[in-house]
Structures are given as structure tokens and as C-alpha cells.
Tab-separated table of C-alpha atoms in Angstrom:
chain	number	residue	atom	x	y	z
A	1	UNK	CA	0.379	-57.185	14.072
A	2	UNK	CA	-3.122	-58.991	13.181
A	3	UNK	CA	-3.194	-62.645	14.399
A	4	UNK	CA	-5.603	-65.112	13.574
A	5	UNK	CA	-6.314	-68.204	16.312
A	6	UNK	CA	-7.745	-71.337	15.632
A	7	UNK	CA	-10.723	-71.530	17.730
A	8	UNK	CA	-10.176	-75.095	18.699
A	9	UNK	CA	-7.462	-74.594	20.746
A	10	UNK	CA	-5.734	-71.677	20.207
A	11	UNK	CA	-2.574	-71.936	18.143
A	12	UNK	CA	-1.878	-69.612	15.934
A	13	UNK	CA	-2.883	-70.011	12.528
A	14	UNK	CA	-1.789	-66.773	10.802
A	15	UNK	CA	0.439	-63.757	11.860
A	16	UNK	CA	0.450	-60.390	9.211
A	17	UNK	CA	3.144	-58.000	10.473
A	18	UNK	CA	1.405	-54.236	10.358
A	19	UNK	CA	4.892	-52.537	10.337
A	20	UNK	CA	3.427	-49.358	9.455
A	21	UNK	CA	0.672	-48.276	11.066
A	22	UNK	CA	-0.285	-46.655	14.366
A	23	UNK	CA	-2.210	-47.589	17.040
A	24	UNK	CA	-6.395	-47.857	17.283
A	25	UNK	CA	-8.400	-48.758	19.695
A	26	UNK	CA	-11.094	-49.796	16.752
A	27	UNK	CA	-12.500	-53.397	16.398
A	28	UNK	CA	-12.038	-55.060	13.178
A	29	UNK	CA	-14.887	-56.144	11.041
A	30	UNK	CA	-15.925	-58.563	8.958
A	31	UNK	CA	-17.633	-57.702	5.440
A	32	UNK	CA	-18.594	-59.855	2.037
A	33	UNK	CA	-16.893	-58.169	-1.134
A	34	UNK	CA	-18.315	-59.865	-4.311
A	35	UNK	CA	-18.736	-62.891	-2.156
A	36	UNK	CA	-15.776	-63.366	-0.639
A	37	UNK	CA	-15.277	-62.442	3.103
A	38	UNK	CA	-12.609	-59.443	3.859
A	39	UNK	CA	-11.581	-58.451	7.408
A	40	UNK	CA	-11.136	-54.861	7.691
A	41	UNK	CA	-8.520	-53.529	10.349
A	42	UNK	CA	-8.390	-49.159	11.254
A	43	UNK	CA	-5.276	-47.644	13.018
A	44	UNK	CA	-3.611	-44.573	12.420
A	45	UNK	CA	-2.945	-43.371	16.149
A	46	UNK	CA	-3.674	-39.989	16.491
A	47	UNK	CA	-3.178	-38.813	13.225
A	48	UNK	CA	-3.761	-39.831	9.492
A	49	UNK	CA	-1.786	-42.636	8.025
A	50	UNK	CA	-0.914	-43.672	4.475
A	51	UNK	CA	-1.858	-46.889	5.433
A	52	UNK	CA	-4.557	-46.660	7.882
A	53	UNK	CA	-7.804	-48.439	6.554
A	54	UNK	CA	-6.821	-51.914	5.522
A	55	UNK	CA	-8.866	-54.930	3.859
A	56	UNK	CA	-7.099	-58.907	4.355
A	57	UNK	CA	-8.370	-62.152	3.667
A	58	UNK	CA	-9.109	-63.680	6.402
A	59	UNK	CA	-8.364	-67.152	5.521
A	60	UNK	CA	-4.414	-66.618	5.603
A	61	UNK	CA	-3.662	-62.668	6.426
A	62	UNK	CA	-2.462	-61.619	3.251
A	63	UNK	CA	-2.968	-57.892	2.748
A	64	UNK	CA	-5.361	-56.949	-0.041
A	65	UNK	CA	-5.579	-53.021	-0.108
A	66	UNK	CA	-5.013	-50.428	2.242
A	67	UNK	CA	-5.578	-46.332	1.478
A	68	UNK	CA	-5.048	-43.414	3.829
A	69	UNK	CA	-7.388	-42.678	6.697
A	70	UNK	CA	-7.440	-42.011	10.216
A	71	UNK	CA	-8.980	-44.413	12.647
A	72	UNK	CA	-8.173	-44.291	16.838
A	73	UNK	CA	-11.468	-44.816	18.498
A	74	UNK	CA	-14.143	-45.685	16.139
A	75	UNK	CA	-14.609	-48.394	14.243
A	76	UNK	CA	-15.505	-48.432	10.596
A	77	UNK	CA	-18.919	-49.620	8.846
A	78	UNK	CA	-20.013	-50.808	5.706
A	79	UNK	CA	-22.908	-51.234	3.969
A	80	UNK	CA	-24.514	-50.801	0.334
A	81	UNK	CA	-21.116	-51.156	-1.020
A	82	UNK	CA	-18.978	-48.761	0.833
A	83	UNK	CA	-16.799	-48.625	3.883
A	84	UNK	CA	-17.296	-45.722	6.302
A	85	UNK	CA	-14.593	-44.450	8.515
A	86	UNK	CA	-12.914	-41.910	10.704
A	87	UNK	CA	-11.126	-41.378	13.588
A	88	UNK	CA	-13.549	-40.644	16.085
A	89	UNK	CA	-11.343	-37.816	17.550
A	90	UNK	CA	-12.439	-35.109	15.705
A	91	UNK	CA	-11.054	-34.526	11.423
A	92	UNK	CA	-13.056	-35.669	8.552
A	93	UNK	CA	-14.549	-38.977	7.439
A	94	UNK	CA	-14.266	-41.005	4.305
A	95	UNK	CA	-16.313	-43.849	2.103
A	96	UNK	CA	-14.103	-46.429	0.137
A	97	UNK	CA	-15.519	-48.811	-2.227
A	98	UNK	CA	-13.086	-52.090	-1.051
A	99	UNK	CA	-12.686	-53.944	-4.303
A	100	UNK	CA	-9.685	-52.483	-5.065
A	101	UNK	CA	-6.076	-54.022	-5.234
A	102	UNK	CA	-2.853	-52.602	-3.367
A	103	UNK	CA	-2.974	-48.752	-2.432
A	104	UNK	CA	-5.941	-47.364	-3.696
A	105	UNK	CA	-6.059	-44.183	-1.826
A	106	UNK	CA	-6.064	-41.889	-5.017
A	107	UNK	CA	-8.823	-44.539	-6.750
A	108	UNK	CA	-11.560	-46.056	-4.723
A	109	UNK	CA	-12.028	-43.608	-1.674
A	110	UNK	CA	-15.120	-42.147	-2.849
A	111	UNK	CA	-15.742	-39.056	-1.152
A	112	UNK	CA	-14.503	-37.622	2.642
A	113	UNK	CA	-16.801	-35.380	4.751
A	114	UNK	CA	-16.142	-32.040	6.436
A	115	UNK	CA	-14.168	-31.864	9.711
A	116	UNK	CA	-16.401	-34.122	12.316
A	117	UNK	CA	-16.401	-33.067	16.070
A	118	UNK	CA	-15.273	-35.553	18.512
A	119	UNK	CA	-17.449	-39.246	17.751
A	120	UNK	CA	-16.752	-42.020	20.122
A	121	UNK	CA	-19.279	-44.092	19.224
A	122	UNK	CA	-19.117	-46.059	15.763
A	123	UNK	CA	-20.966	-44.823	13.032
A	124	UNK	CA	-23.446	-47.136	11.009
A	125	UNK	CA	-24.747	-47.748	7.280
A	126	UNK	CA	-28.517	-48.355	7.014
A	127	UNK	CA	-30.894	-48.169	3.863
A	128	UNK	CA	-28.192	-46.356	1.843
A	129	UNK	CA	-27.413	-44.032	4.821
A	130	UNK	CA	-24.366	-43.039	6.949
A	131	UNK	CA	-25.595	-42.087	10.581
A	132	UNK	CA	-23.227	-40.233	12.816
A	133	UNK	CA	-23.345	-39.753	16.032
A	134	UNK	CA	-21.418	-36.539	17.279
A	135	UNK	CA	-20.241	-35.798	20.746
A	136	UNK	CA	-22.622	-32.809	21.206
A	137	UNK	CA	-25.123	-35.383	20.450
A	138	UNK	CA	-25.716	-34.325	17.297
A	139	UNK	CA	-26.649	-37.129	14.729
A	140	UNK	CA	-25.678	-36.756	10.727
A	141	UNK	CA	-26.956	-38.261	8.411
A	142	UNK	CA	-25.299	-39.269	4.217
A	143	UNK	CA	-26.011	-40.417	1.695
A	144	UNK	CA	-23.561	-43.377	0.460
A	145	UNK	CA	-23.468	-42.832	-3.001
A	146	UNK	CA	-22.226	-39.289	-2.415
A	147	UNK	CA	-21.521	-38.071	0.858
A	148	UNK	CA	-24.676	-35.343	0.539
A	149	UNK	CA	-25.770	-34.210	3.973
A	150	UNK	CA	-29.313	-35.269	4.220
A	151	UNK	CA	-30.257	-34.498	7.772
A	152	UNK	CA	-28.492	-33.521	10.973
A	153	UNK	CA	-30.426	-33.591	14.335
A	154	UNK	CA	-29.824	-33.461	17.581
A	155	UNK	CA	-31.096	-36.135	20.171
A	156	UNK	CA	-31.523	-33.976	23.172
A	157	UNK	CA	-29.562	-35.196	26.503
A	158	UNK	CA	-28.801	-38.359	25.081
A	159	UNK	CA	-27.200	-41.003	27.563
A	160	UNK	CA	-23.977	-41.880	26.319
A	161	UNK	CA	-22.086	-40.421	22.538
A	162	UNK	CA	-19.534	-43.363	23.514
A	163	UNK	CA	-21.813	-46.368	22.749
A	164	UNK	CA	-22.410	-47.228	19.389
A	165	UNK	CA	-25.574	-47.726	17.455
A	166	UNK	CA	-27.165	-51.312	16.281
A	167	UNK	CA	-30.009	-51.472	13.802
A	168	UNK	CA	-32.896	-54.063	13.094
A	169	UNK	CA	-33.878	-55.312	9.778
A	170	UNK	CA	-36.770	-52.819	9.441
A	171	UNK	CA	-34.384	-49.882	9.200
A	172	UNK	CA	-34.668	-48.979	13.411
A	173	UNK	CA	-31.279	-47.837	14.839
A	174	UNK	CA	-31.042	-47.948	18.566
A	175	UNK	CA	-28.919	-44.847	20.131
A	176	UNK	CA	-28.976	-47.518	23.540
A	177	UNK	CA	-27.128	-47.012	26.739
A	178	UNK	CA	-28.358	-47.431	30.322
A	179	UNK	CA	-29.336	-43.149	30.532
A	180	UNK	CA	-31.398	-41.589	27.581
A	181	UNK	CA	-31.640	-43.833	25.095
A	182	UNK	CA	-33.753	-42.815	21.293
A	183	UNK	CA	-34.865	-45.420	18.785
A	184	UNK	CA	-35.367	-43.795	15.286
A	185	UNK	CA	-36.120	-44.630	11.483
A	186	UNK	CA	-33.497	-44.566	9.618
A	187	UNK	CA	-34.038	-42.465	6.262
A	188	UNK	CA	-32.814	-39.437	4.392
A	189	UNK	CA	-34.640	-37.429	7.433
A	190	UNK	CA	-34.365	-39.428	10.229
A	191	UNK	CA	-37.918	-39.965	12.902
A	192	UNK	CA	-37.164	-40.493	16.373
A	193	UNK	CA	-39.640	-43.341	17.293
A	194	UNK	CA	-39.366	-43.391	20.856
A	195	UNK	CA	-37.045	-42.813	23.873
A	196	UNK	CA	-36.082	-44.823	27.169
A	197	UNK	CA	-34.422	-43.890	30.330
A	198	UNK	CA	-33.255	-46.489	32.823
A	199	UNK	CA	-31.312	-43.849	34.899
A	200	UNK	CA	-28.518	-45.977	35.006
A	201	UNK	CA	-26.164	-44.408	32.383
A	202	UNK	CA	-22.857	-45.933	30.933
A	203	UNK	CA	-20.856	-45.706	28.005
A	204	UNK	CA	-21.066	-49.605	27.007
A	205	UNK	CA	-22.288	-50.356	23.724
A	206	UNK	CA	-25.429	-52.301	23.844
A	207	UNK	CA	-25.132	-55.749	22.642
A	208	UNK	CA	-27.865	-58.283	20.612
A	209	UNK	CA	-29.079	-61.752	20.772
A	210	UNK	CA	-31.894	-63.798	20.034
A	211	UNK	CA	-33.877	-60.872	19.606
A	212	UNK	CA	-33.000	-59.077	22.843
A	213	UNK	CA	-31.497	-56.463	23.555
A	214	UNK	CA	-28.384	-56.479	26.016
A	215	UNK	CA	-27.684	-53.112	27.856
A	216	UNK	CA	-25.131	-52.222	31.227
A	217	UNK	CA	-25.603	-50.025	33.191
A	218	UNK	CA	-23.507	-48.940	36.067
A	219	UNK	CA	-25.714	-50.757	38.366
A	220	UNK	CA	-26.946	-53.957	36.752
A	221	UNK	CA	-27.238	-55.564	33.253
A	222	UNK	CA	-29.985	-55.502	31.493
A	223	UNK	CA	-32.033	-57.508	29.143
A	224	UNK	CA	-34.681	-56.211	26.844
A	225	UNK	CA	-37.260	-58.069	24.916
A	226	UNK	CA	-40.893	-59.437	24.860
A	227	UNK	CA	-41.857	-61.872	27.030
């Protein structure tokens, strides 16, 4: 089930029965379609599911789509129009343009990718790009119109494959985690722009606020910014 609270104190406002899906241990996310908010919920369990990717409004739970996908450990992304997703267990990936009405798994999913390894982490859309981190720690890189590979590369001895990338404004996607971490342009060809070891590695995603970056370790917490 998806249940909405009402932050004021807590009763509930809306409850959407999810009858039949599986489980995912993927966070939901919130995305603007044509200017109107959509909350997008992934869960297929361990396999694919007719009804696995699904966009509601978020103002009273109604379903508004839904198309087949997998989804267990990774969450999805969008960005330049499309929504990104697999399951992060290994199988392929696929793009989905969200406008659509009802099941629109033989309309809007736009195109799928070839079989992925293993990919804890969640991937991420940045200047028309889909980066994906791999478990060999492998990163590849589409393109969102079509799916072409651009770039693969591999960021050698990276920390963690279980924390998932953020990005700035300027296109910069941090790979961050408290062991190896890489910061690199995002692009067709991606440029590692630096790398940063605190030698205090953990799988935690990093988090951001106020211009800081929020990383822990297995050891301490740590905050990283200028002074």
C-alpha cells in the first residue's frame, strides 16, 4: 500500500491499495509532469512485474499509469523528460516518458538497455545523460533520447557501488562515500575531476544541504564544505 500522512500530526490523509505488485526496497520520488507534481513508486520483488513502475498524484493517491519494469533495490530517476529505472539486481533497464494514461507499457517506455550487472546504487539523469553505476564499479553512461551507449568507464577501487550519486547544478556528479570517492563532469564522455579518500568507507548515500555535503562513515559523520 502507499500512504500519505499529513505532516501536522500524522493522520492519514490518503491510502492507495498496491494489490499487485511486489516488494522494493526503492524510495519513491517526486517529479513535475507538464506542471503538475507525480509521485513515482518501483516494486516488482525479485522479478519483473506488469505493474512495477507506477506514477500517482500525490494530492489524493489515485493511480495515473503504471507499465512493466523491475525495481527491488534501486530507485528510479528522471530528468529531461524521461524516467530511468531498473532493478538494481542485475536484468536490463528502461526510460518511460510519464505522460501517459493507464497501462502504457506497449506506448511510452521508450527504449530498455542490455542486461545490467548487479547496481545498488541509484542511477541519475544529468545534461541529457543516464549515469550508471555498476557493481564492478563500472560507470555507463546514455543518452536519454535513445538509450545510445556514450561512454562506459571504470572508477578504479571506488569506495562503495551501494551509495548513490548526487549532482550540482554545473553538471558535477559526486560518486561519495566515506572510502574512494570520484567527482566527475557529467557529459557524453564523462571527466573524472578529482578523487577523495577519508578511509572510512560505508555504503550510506551521501546526503546535501545548504551547500554541504553530508557523508558517514563507519567512524564518524562528516560534513563537507567551505568555510
Amino acid at each position: 500500500r502507499l500512504v500519505a500522512f499529513a505532516k501536522a500530526d500524522g493522520h492519514i490523509r490518503w491510502e492507495t491499495k498496491l494489490p499487485r505488485i511486489g516488494f522494493g526496497h526503492s524510495t519513491p520520488v517526486l517529479i513535475d509532469v507538464k506542471g503538475k507534481p507525480q509521485l513515482i513508486a518501483l516494486a516488482s520483488g525479485m522479478g519483473i512485474n506488469g505493474e512495477a513502475l507506477q506514477g500517482f498524484d500525490p494530492a489524493d493517491g489515485r493511480r495515473l499509469w503504471w507499465c512493466k519494469a523491475a525495481g527491488d533495490a534501486s530507485s528510479p530517476a528522471y530528468g529531461s523528460g524521461i524516467l530511468y529505472s531498473d532493478s538494481g539486481r542485475g536484468g536490463s533497464g528502461s526510460a518511460v516518458d510519464p505522460t501517459g494514461e493507464g497501462d502504457v507499457s506497449a506506448t511510452h517506455i521508450k527504449w530498455t538497455t542490455p542486461p545490467l550487472s548487479e547496481s545498488i546504487a541509484s542511477p541519475i539523469i544529468v545534461m541529457g545523460h543516464v549515469f550508471r553505476l555498476q557493481g564492478s564499479g563500472v560507470v555507463k553512461v546514455w543518452k536519454v533520447t535513445d538509450g545510445e551507449e556514450t561512454d562506459r568507464q571504470r572508477l578504479d577501487k571506488i569506495g562503495s557501488t551501494w551509495a548513490s550519486p548526487v549532482a550540482d547544478a554545473e553538471g558535477r556528479i559526486y560518486f561519495a562515500s566515506g572510502g574512494k570517492s570520484y567527482v566527475v563532469q557529467a557529459g557524453a564522455q564523462i571527466k573524472v575531476l578529482a578523487t577523495n579518500d577519508l578511509s572510512d568507507p560505508n555504503h550510506a548515500s551521501p546526503a546535501v544541504s545548504n551547500g554541504r555535503l553530508f557523508i558517514v562513515g563507519t567512524k564518524n559523520i562528516y560534513c563537507i564544505g567551505t568555510r
